Short mmCIF file of C-alpha atoms and ligand atoms in Angstrom, two decimals:
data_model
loop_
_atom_site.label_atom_id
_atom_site.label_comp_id
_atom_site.label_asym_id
_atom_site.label_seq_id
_atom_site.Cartn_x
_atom_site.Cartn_y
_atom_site.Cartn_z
CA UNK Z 1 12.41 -35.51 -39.77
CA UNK Z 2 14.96 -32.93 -40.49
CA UNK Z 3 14.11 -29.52 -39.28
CA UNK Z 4 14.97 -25.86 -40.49
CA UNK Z 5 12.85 -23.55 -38.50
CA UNK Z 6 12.78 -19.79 -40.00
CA UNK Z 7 14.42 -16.65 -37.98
CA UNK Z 8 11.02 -15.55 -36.51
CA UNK Z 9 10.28 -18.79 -34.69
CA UNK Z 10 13.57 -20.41 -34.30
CA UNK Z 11 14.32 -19.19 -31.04
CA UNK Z 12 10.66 -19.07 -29.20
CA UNK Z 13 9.62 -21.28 -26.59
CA UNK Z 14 6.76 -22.47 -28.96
CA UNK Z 15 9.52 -22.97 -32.23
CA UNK Z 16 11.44 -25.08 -29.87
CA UNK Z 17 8.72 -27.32 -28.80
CA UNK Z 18 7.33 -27.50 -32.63
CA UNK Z 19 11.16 -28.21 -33.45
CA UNK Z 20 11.46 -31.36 -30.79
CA UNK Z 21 7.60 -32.72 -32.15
CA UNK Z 22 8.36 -32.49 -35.42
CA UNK Z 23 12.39 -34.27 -35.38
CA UNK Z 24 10.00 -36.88 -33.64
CA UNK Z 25 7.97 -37.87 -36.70
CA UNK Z 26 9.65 -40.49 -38.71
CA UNK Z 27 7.06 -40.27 -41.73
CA UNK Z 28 6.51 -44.12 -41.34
CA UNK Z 29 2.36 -43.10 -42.00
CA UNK Z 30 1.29 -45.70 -39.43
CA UNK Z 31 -1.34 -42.70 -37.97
CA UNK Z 32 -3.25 -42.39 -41.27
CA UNK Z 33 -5.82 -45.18 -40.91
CA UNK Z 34 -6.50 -43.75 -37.79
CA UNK Z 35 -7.06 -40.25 -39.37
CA UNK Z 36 -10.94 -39.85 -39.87
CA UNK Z 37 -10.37 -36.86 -42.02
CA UNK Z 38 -7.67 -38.72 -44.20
CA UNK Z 39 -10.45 -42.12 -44.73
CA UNK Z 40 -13.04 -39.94 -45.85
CA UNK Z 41 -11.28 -37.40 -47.74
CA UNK Z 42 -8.17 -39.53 -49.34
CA UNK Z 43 -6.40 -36.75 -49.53
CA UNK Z 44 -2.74 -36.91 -47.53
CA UNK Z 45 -2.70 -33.20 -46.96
CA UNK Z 46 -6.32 -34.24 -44.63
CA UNK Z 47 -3.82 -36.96 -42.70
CA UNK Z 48 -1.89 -36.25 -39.60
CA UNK Z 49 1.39 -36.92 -41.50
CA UNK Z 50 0.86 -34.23 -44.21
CA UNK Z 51 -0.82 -31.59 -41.65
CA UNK Z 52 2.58 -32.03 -39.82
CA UNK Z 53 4.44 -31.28 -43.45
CA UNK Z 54 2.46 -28.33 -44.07
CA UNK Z 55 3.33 -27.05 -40.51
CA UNK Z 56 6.57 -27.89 -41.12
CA UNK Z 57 6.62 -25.22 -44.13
CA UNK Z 58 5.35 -23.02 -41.59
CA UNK Z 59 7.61 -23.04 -39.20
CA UNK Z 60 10.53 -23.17 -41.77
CA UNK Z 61 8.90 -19.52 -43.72
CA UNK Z 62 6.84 -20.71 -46.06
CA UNK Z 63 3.90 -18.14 -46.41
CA UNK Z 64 0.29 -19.90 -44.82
CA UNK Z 65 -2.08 -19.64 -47.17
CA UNK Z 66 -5.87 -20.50 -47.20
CA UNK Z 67 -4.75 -23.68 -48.30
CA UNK Z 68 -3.36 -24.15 -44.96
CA UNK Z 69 -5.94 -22.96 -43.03
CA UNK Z 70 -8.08 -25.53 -45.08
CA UNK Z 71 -6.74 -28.85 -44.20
CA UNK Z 72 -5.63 -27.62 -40.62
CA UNK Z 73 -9.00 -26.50 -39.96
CA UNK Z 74 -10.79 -29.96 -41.41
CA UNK Z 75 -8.47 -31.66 -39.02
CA UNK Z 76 -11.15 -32.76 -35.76
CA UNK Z 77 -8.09 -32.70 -32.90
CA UNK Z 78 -9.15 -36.17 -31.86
CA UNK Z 79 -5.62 -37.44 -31.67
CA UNK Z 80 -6.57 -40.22 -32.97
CA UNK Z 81 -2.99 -39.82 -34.41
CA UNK Z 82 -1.04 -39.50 -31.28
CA UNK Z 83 -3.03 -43.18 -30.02
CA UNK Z 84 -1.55 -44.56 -33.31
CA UNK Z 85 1.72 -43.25 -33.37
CA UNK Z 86 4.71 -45.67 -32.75
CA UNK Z 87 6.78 -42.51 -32.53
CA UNK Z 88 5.01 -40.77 -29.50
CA UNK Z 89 4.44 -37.29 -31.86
CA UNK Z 90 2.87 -34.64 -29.83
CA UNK Z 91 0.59 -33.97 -32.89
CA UNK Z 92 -2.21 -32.43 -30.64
CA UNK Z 93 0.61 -29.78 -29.11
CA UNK Z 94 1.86 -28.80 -32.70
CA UNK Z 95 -1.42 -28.14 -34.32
CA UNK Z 96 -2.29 -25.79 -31.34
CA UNK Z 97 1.15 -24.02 -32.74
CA UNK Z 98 0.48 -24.04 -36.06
CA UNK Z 99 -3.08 -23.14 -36.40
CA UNK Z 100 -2.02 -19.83 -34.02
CA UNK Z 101 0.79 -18.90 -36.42
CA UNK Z 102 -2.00 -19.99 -39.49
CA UNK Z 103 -4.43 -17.36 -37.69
CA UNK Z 104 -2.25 -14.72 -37.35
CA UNK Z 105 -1.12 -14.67 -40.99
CA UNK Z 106 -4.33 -15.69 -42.87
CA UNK Z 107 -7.43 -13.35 -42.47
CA UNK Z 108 -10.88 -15.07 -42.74
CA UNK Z 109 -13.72 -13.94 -44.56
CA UNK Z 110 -15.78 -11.41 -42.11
CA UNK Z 111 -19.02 -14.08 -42.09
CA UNK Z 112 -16.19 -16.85 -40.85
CA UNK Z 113 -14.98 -14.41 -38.37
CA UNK Z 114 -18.59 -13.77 -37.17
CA UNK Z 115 -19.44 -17.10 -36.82
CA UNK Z 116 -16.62 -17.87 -34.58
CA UNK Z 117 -17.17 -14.54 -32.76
CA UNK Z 118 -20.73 -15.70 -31.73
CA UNK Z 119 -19.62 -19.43 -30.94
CA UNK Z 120 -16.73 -17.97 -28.43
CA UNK Z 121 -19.82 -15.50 -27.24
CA UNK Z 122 -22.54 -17.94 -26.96
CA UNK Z 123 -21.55 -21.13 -26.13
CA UNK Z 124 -19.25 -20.35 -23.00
CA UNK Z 125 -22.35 -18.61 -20.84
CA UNK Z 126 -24.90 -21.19 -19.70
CA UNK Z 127 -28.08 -19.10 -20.16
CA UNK Z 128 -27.20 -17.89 -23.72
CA UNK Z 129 -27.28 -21.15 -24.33
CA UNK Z 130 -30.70 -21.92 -22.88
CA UNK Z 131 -31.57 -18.94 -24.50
CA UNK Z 132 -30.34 -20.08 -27.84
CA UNK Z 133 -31.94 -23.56 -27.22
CA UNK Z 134 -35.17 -21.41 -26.73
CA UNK Z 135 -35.25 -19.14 -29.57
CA UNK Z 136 -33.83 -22.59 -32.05
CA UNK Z 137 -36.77 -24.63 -30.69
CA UNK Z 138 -39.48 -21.87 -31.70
CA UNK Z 139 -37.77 -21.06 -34.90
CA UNK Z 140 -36.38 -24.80 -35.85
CA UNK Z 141 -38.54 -24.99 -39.25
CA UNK Z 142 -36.64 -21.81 -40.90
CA UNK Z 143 -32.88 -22.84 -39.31
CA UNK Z 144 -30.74 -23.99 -41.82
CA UNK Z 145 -29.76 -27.31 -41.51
CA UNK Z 146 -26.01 -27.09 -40.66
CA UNK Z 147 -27.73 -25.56 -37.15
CA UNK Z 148 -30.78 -27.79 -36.94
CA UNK Z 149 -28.78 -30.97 -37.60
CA UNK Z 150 -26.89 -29.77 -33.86
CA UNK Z 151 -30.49 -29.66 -32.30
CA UNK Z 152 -32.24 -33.20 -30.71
CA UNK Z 153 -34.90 -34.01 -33.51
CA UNK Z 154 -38.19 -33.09 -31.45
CA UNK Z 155 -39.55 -36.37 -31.43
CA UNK Z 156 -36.15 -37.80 -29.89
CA UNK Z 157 -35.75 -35.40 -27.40
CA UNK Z 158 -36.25 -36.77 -23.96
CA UNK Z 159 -38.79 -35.06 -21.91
CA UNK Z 160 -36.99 -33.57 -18.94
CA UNK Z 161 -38.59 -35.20 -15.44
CA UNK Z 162 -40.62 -32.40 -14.16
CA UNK Z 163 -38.18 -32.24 -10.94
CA UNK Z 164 -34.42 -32.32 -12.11
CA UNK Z 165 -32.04 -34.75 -9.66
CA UNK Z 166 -31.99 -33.38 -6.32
CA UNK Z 167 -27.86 -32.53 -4.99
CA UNK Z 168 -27.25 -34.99 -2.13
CA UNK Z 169 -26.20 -32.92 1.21
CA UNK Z 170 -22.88 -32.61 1.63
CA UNK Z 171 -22.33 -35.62 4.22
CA UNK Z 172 -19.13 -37.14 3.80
CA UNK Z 173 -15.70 -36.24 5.04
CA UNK Z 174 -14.26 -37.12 1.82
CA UNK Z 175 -15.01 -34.48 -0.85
CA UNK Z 176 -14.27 -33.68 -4.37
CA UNK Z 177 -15.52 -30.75 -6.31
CA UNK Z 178 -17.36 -30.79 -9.56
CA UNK Z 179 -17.04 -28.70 -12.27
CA UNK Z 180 -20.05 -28.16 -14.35
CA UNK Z 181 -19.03 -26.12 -17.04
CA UNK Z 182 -21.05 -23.87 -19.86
CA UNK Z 183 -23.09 -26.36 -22.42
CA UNK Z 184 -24.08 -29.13 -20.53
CA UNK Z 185 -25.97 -27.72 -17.33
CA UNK Z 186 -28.49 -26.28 -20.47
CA UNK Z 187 -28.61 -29.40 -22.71
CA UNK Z 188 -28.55 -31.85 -20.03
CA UNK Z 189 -29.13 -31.14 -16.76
CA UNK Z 190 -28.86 -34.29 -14.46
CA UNK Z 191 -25.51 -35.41 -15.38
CA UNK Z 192 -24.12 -33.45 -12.66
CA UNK Z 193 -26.64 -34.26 -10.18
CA UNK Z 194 -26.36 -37.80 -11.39
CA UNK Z 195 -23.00 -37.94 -10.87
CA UNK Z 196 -23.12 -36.30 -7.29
CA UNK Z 197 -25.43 -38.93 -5.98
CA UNK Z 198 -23.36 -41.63 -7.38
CA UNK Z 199 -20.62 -39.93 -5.62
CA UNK Z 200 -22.70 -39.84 -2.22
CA UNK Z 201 -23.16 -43.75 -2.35
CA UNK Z 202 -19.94 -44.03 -2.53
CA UNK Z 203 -18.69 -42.70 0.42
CA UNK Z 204 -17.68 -38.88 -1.59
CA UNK Z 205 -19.31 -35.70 -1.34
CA UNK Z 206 -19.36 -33.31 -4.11
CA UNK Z 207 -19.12 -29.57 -4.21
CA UNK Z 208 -20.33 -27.17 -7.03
CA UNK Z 209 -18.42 -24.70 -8.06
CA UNK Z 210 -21.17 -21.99 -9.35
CA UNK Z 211 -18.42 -18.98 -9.42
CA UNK Z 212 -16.49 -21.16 -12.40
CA UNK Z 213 -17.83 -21.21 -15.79
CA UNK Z 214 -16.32 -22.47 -19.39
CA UNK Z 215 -12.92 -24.67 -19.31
CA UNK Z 216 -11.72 -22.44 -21.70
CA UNK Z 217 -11.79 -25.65 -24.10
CA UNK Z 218 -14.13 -23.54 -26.92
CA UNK Z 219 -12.05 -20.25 -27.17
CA UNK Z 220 -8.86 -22.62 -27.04
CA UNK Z 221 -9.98 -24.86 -29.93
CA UNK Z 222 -11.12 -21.77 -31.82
CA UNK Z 223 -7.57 -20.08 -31.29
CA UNK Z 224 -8.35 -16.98 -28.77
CA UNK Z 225 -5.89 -17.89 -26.55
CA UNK Z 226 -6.01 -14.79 -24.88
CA UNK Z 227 -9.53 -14.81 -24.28
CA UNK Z 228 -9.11 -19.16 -23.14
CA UNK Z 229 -6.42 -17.86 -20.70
CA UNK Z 230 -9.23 -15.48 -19.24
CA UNK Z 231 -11.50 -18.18 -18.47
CA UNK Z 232 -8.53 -20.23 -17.13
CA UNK Z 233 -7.67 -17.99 -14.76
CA UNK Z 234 -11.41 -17.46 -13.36
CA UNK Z 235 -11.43 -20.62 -12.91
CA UNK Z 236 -8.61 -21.02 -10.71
CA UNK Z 237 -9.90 -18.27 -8.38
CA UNK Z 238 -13.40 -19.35 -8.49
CA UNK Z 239 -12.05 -23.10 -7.93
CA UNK Z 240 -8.79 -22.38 -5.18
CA UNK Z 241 -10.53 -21.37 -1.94
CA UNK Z 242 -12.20 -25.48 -2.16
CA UNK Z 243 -8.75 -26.74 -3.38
CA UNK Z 244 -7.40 -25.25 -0.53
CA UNK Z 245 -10.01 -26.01 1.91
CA UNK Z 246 -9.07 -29.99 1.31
CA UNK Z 247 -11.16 -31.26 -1.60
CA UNK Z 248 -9.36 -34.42 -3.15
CA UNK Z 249 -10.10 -33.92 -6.82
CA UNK Z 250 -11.51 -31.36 -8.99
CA UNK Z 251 -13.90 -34.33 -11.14
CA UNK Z 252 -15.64 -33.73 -14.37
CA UNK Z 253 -18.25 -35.38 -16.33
CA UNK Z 254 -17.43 -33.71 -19.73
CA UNK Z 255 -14.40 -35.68 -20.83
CA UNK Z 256 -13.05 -33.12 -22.85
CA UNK Z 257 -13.32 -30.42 -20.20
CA UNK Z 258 -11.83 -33.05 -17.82
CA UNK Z 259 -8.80 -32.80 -20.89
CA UNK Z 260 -8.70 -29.03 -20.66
CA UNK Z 261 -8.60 -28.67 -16.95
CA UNK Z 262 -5.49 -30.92 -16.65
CA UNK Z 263 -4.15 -28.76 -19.21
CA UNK Z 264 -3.91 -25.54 -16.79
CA UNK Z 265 -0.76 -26.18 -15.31
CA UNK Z 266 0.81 -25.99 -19.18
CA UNK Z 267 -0.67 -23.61 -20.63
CA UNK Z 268 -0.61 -20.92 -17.71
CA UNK Z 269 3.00 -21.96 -16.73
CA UNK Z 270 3.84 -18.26 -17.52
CA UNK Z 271 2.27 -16.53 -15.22
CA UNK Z 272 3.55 -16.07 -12.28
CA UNK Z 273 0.56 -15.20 -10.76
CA UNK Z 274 -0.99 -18.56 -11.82
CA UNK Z 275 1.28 -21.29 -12.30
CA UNK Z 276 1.34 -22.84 -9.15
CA UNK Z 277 -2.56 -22.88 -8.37
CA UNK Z 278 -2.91 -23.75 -12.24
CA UNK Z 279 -0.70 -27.04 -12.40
CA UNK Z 280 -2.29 -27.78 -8.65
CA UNK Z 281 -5.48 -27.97 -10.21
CA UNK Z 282 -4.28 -30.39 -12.92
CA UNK Z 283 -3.02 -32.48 -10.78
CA UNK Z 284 -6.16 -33.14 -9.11
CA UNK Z 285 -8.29 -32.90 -12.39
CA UNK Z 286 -10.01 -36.38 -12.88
CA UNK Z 287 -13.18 -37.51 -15.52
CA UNK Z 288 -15.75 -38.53 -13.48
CA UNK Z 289 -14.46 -42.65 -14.48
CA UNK Z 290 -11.31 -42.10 -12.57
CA UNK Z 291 -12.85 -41.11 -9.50
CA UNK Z 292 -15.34 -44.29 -9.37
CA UNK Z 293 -12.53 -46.78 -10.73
CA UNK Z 294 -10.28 -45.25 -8.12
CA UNK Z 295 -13.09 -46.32 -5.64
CA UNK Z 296 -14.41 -49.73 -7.36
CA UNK Z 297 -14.67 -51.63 -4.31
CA UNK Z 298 -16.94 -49.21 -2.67
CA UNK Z 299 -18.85 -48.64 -5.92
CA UNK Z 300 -19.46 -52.48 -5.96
CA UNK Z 301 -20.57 -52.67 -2.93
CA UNK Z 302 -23.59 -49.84 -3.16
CA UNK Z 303 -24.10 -51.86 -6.84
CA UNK Z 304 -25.13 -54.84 -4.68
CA UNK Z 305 -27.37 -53.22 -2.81
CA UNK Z 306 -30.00 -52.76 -5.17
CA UNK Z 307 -31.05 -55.32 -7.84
CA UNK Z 308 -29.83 -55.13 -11.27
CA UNK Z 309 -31.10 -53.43 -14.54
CA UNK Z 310 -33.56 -54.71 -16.62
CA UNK Z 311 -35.05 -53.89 -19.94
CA UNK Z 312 -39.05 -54.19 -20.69
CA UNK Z 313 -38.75 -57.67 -21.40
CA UNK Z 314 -36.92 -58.31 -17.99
CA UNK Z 315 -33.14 -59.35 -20.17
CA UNK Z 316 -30.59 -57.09 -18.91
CA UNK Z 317 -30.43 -53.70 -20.40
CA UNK Z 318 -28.12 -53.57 -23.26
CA UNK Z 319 -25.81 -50.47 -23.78
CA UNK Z 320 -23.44 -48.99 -26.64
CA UNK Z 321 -20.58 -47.06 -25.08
CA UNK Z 322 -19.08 -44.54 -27.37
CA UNK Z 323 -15.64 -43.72 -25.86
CA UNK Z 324 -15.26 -39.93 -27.10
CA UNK Z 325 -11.45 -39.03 -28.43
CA UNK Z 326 -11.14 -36.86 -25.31
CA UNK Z 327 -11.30 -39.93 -23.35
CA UNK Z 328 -9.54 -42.71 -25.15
CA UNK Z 329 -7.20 -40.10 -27.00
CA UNK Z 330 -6.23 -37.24 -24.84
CA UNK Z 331 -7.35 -38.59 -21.36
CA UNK Z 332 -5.90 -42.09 -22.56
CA UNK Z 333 -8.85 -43.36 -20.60
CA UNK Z 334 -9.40 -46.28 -22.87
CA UNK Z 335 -11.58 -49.41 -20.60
CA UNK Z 336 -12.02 -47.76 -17.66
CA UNK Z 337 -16.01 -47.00 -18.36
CA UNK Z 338 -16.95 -49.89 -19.87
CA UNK Z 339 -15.78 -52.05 -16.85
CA UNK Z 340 -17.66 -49.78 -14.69
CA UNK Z 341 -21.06 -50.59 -16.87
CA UNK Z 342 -20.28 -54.25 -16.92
CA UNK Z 343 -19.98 -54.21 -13.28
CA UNK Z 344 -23.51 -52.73 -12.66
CA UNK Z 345 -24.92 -55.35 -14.70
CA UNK Z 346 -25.52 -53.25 -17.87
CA UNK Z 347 -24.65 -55.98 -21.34
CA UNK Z 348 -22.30 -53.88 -23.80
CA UNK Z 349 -22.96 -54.53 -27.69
CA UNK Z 350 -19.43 -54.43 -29.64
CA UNK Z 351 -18.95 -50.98 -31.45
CA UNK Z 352 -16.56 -51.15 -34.60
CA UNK Z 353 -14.12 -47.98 -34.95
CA UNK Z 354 -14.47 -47.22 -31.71
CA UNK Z 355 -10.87 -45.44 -32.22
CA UNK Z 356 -13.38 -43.11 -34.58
CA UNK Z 357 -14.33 -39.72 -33.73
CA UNK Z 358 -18.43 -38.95 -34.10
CA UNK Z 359 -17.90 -35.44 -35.58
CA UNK Z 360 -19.02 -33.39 -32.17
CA UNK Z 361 -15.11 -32.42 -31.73
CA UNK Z 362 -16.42 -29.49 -30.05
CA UNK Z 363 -17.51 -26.56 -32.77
CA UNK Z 364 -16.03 -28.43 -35.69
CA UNK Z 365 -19.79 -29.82 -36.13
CA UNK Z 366 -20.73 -26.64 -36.49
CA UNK Z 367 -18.14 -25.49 -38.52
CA UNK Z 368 -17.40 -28.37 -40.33
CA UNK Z 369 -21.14 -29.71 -41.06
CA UNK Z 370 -20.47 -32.05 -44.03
CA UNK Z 371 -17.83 -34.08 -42.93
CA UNK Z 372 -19.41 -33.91 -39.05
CA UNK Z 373 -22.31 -35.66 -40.80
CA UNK Z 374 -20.29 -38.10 -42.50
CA UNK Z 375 -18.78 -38.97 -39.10
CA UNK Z 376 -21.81 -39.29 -37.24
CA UNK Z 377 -23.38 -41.38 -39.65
CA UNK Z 378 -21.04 -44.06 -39.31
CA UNK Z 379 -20.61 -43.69 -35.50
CA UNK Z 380 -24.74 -44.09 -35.42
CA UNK Z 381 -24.59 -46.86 -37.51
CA UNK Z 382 -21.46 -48.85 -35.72
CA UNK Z 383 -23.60 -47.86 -32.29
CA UNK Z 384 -27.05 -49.17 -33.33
CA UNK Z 385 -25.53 -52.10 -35.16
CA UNK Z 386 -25.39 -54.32 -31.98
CA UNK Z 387 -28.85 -53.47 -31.62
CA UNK Z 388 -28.77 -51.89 -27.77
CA UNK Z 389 -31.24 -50.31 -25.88
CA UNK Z 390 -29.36 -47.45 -25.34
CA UNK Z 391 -26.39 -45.40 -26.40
CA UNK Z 392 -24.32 -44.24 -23.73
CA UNK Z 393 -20.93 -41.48 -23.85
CA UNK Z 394 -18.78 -39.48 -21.84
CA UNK Z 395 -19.11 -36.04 -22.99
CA UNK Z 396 -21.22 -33.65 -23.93
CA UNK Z 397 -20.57 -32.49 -27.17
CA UNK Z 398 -20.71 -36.21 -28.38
CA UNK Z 399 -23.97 -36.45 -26.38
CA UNK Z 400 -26.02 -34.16 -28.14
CA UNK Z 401 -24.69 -35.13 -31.54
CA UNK Z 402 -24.76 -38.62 -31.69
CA UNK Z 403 -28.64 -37.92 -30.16
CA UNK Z 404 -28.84 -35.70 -33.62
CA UNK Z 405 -28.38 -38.82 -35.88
CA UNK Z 406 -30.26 -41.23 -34.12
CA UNK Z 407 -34.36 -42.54 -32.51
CA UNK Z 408 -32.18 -44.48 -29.37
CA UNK Z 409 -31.74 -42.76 -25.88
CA UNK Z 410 -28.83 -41.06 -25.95
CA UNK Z 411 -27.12 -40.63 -22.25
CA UNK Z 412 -24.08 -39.89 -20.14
CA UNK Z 413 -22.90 -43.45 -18.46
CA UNK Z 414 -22.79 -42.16 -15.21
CA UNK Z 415 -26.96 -41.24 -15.49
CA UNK Z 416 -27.32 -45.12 -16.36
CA UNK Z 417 -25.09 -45.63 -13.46
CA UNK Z 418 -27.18 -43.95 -10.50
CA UNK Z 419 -30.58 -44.84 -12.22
CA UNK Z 420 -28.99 -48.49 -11.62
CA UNK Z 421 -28.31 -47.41 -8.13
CA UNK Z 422 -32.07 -45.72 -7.99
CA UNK Z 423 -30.93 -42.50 -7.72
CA UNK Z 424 -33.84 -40.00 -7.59
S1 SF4 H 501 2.65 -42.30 -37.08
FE1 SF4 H 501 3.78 -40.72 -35.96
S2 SF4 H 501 5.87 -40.80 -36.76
FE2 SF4 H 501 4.57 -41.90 -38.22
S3 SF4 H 501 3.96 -40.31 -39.75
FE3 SF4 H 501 2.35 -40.37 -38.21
S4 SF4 H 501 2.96 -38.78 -36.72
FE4 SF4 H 501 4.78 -39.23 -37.95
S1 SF4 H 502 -6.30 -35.12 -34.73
FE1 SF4 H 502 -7.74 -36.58 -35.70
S2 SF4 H 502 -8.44 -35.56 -37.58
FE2 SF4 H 502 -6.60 -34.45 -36.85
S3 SF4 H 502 -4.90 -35.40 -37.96
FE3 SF4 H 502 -5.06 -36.50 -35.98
S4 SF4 H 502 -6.41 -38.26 -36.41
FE4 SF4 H 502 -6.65 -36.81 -38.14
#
C-alpha cells in the first residue's frame, strides 16, 4: 500500500513504524473471515483491512472523527487478523497507534469518559474488585444488564471450597516466579495456587510476587499509556530483586497478561531507567503452558503417578478448550494446551471457530455489550456442542465470560490439571 504520512507524524518514531505496517498490507482481504467484528457486522469499515484504511487517513491528515473512533473502538484486538495474514501486517501494533492519535483528537462524551475512568480505577486493584464483586452480588436485581451479563449467574457460580489451595513450600532449586495480577486473585482464586502445586510436582518452585499488581494490559487497551507505563514500571521493581536473585521465568496464568508482560521490553525501550530490566523481564515472560511443555517429560511422569480422571459415570472426563486470542493470536501459542490435557487423560470435544474471539477481549465486554453477547453466544454454543463435561480456558477475562453464557463448569486448564494430579 502506498503511503503519504502528514507533516505531524511523518517523522516520529511511531509514524515510521505505522509507515513500514501499513506499505506491508497488500489489500488482498484474506484477514476478513477471520475478523469477528467484520462476520457479524458486514460492514468493511468493522474488518481489519478497512480499520487499516481509515488509519491510513489518519496518519496521512485526514481529521478523526467519531466515525473513527466507532469502528476502531468495535474492533476486539484479537489479532485474529495478524494469524490470517499472508502478509505478516503488524495490525495489533498500528491500532495501538491509531486509536492514541484517534484519542487525542476526538473527545468522548463525559459518561464514556467516566466509564473508562472507573474501569482504569477499579479493575487494576484486587480488593476494589472484591469489593465491586460484593456490592454487584447484593445489588444484582437493579444492575443493568450490560453489568450483570459480566457477573457468574448465581446458580452457576461455583461455591468456593471453604479452604482455598494451600502454596506448596518453596522446595526446589529450580524456581520461577508467578505473577498474579489484579482480576483474577478476586474472581478466581486457586488458579494461582493451582498452578504452583502443579509447578511443585514438577520439580519447580514458584514465588509470588505480592509487591506487583496490574500488567498494565487494562489502562493499555483503554489508551492511558501514561498511566500503563506506571504500572509497568512497578512492576519491574516489585519483580527485579527475584529476577536477579536467579528465578528462571517470570510465568503467568492469564494469557493475556502473559502477552503484556513480554511486551515490557517494547514499550519501555525509552527509558533509560527501564529498558534493560524491562526487555529482561520479557525475555523470561512465559504462560503458564510454556513452562509445563518446556518440562513435559517431568510433567508425564508425576501424571503417572496418580490414576486418571474420570467423570460420574467412570468414562474419562470430557473437556472443551477455548484457546483465548491472547494465546493462539498474540502468544502464537496455538496446541500447546490441548496436548497437555490429552496427556493427563482428559478427552477434548472438537470446538468450531476456535480462531473466534468469545467477546471478553478485556473491557470491550463491558464496553461493547451487544456485540460481546453476540460473540459469546456462539463461542457457548461451538463449546457445549461436543457435549463436554467441562469448559476449560486460559485466561481470565474469557473465564468469567464464557461462565456468563453458560450452566457448564467453567475453569482454567491448569486447575483440571492439578485436580488430575490431586492437588489439595
Ligand atoms: S490479510 Fe494482511 S495484507 Fe491482506 S488486507 Fe488483511 S492485513 Fe492487509
Ligand atoms: S483485531 Fe480482531 S476484531 Fe480487530 S480487526 Fe483484527 S480480527 Fe477484527
Amino acid at each position: 500500500m502506498q503511503t503519504a504520512l502528514a507533516d505531524f507524524v511523518r517523522d516520529t518514531p511511531a509514524g515510521s513504524e505505522a509507515d513500514a505496517i501499513l506499505r506491508s498490507c497488500v489489500h488482498c482481504g484474506f484477514c476478513l473471515p477471520a475478523c469477528p467484528t467484520y462476520r457479524l457486522l458486514g460492514d468493511e469499515l468493522d474488518s481489519p483491512r478497512g480499520r487499516i484504511y481509515l488509519m491510513k487517513q489518519l496518519l496521512e491528515g485526514e481529521p478523526a472523527t467519531a466515525r473513527t473512533q466507532l469502528h476502531l473502538d468495535r474492533c476486539l484486538t484479537c489479532r485474529a487478523c495478524e494469524s490470517a495474514c499472508p502478509s505478516g501486517v503488524q495490525y495489533g501494533r498500528l491500532l495501538e497507534i491509531g486509536r492514541e492519535l484517534t484519542e487525542e483528537r476526538v473527545a468522548r462524551p463525559p459518561i464514556a469518559r467516566l466509564e473508562r475512568y472507573l474501569l482504569r480505577k477499579i479493575f487494576p486493584r484486587t480488593p476494589r474488585v472484591r469489593a465491586l464483586l460484593g456490592v454487584a452480588a447484593a445489588v444484582r436485581p437493579l444492575l443493568p444488564r450490560r453489568l450483570k451479563s459480566r457477573l457468574p449467574p448465581p446458580a452457576q457460580r461455583p461455591a468456593p471450597p471453604a479452604q482455598p489451595l494451600a502454596w506448596p513450600s518453596a522446595r526446589h532449586a529450580r524456581r520461577v516466579l508467578l505473577l498474579s495480577g489484579c482480576v483474577q486473585p478476586a474472581l478466581a482464586r486457586d488458579i494461582d495456587p493451582a498452578a504452583a502445586q502443579v509447578l511443585d510436582r514438577i520439580g519447580i518452585s514458584a514465588t509470588r510476587v505480592p509487591a506487583a499488581g496490574c500488567c498494565g494490559a487494562l489502562a493499555h487497551h483503554l489508551t492511558a499509556h501514561t498511566e500503563a507505563l506506571e504500572q509497568l514500571r512497578h512492576n519491574v521493581d516489585a519483580l527485579w530483586p527475584q529476577v536477579e536473585a536467579g528465578a528462571e521465568a517470570v510465568a503467568v496464568t492469564a494469557s493475556a497478561c502473559a502477552s503484556m508482560v513480554g511486551d515490557y521490553g517494547r514499550l519501555l525501550k525509552d527509558d533509560a531507567r527501564y529498558a534493560a530490566r524491562a526487555a529482561r523481564i520479557s525475555a523470561l515472560a512465559r504462560d503458564i503452558s510454556q513452562v509445563l511443555s518446556a518440562d513435559a517429560a517431568a510433567l508425564d511422569a508425576a501424571l503417572a503417578a496418580v490414576p486418571a480422571p474420570a467423570d460420574r459415570q467412570g468414562g474419562a472426563v470430557r473437556v472443551a478448550f477455548q484457546a483465548p486470542c491472547s494465546l493462539q493470536h498474540a502468544l502464537r501459542l496455538s496446541g500447546v494446551v490441548e496436548p497437555l490435557l490429552v496427556a493427563a487423560g482428559f478427552v477434548l470435544t472438537p470446538v468450531v471457530d476456535g480462531h473466534t474471539c468469545c467477546g471478553s477481549a478485556g473491557s470491550y465486554s463491558l464496553l461493547q455489550p451487544q456485540l460481546a453477547q453476540q460473540l459469546l453466544r456462539a463461542k457457548v454454543a461451538a463449546l457445549e456442542a461436543g457435549a463436554p463435561d467441562c469448559i476449560a480456558t486460559a485466561n481470565i477475562g474469557c473465564l468469567a465470560h464464557i461462565r456468563s453464557g453458560t450452566a457448564l463448569p467453567v475453569r482454567h486448564w491448569i486447575e483440571l490439571l492439578a485436580a488430575r494430579l490431586g492437588c489439595g
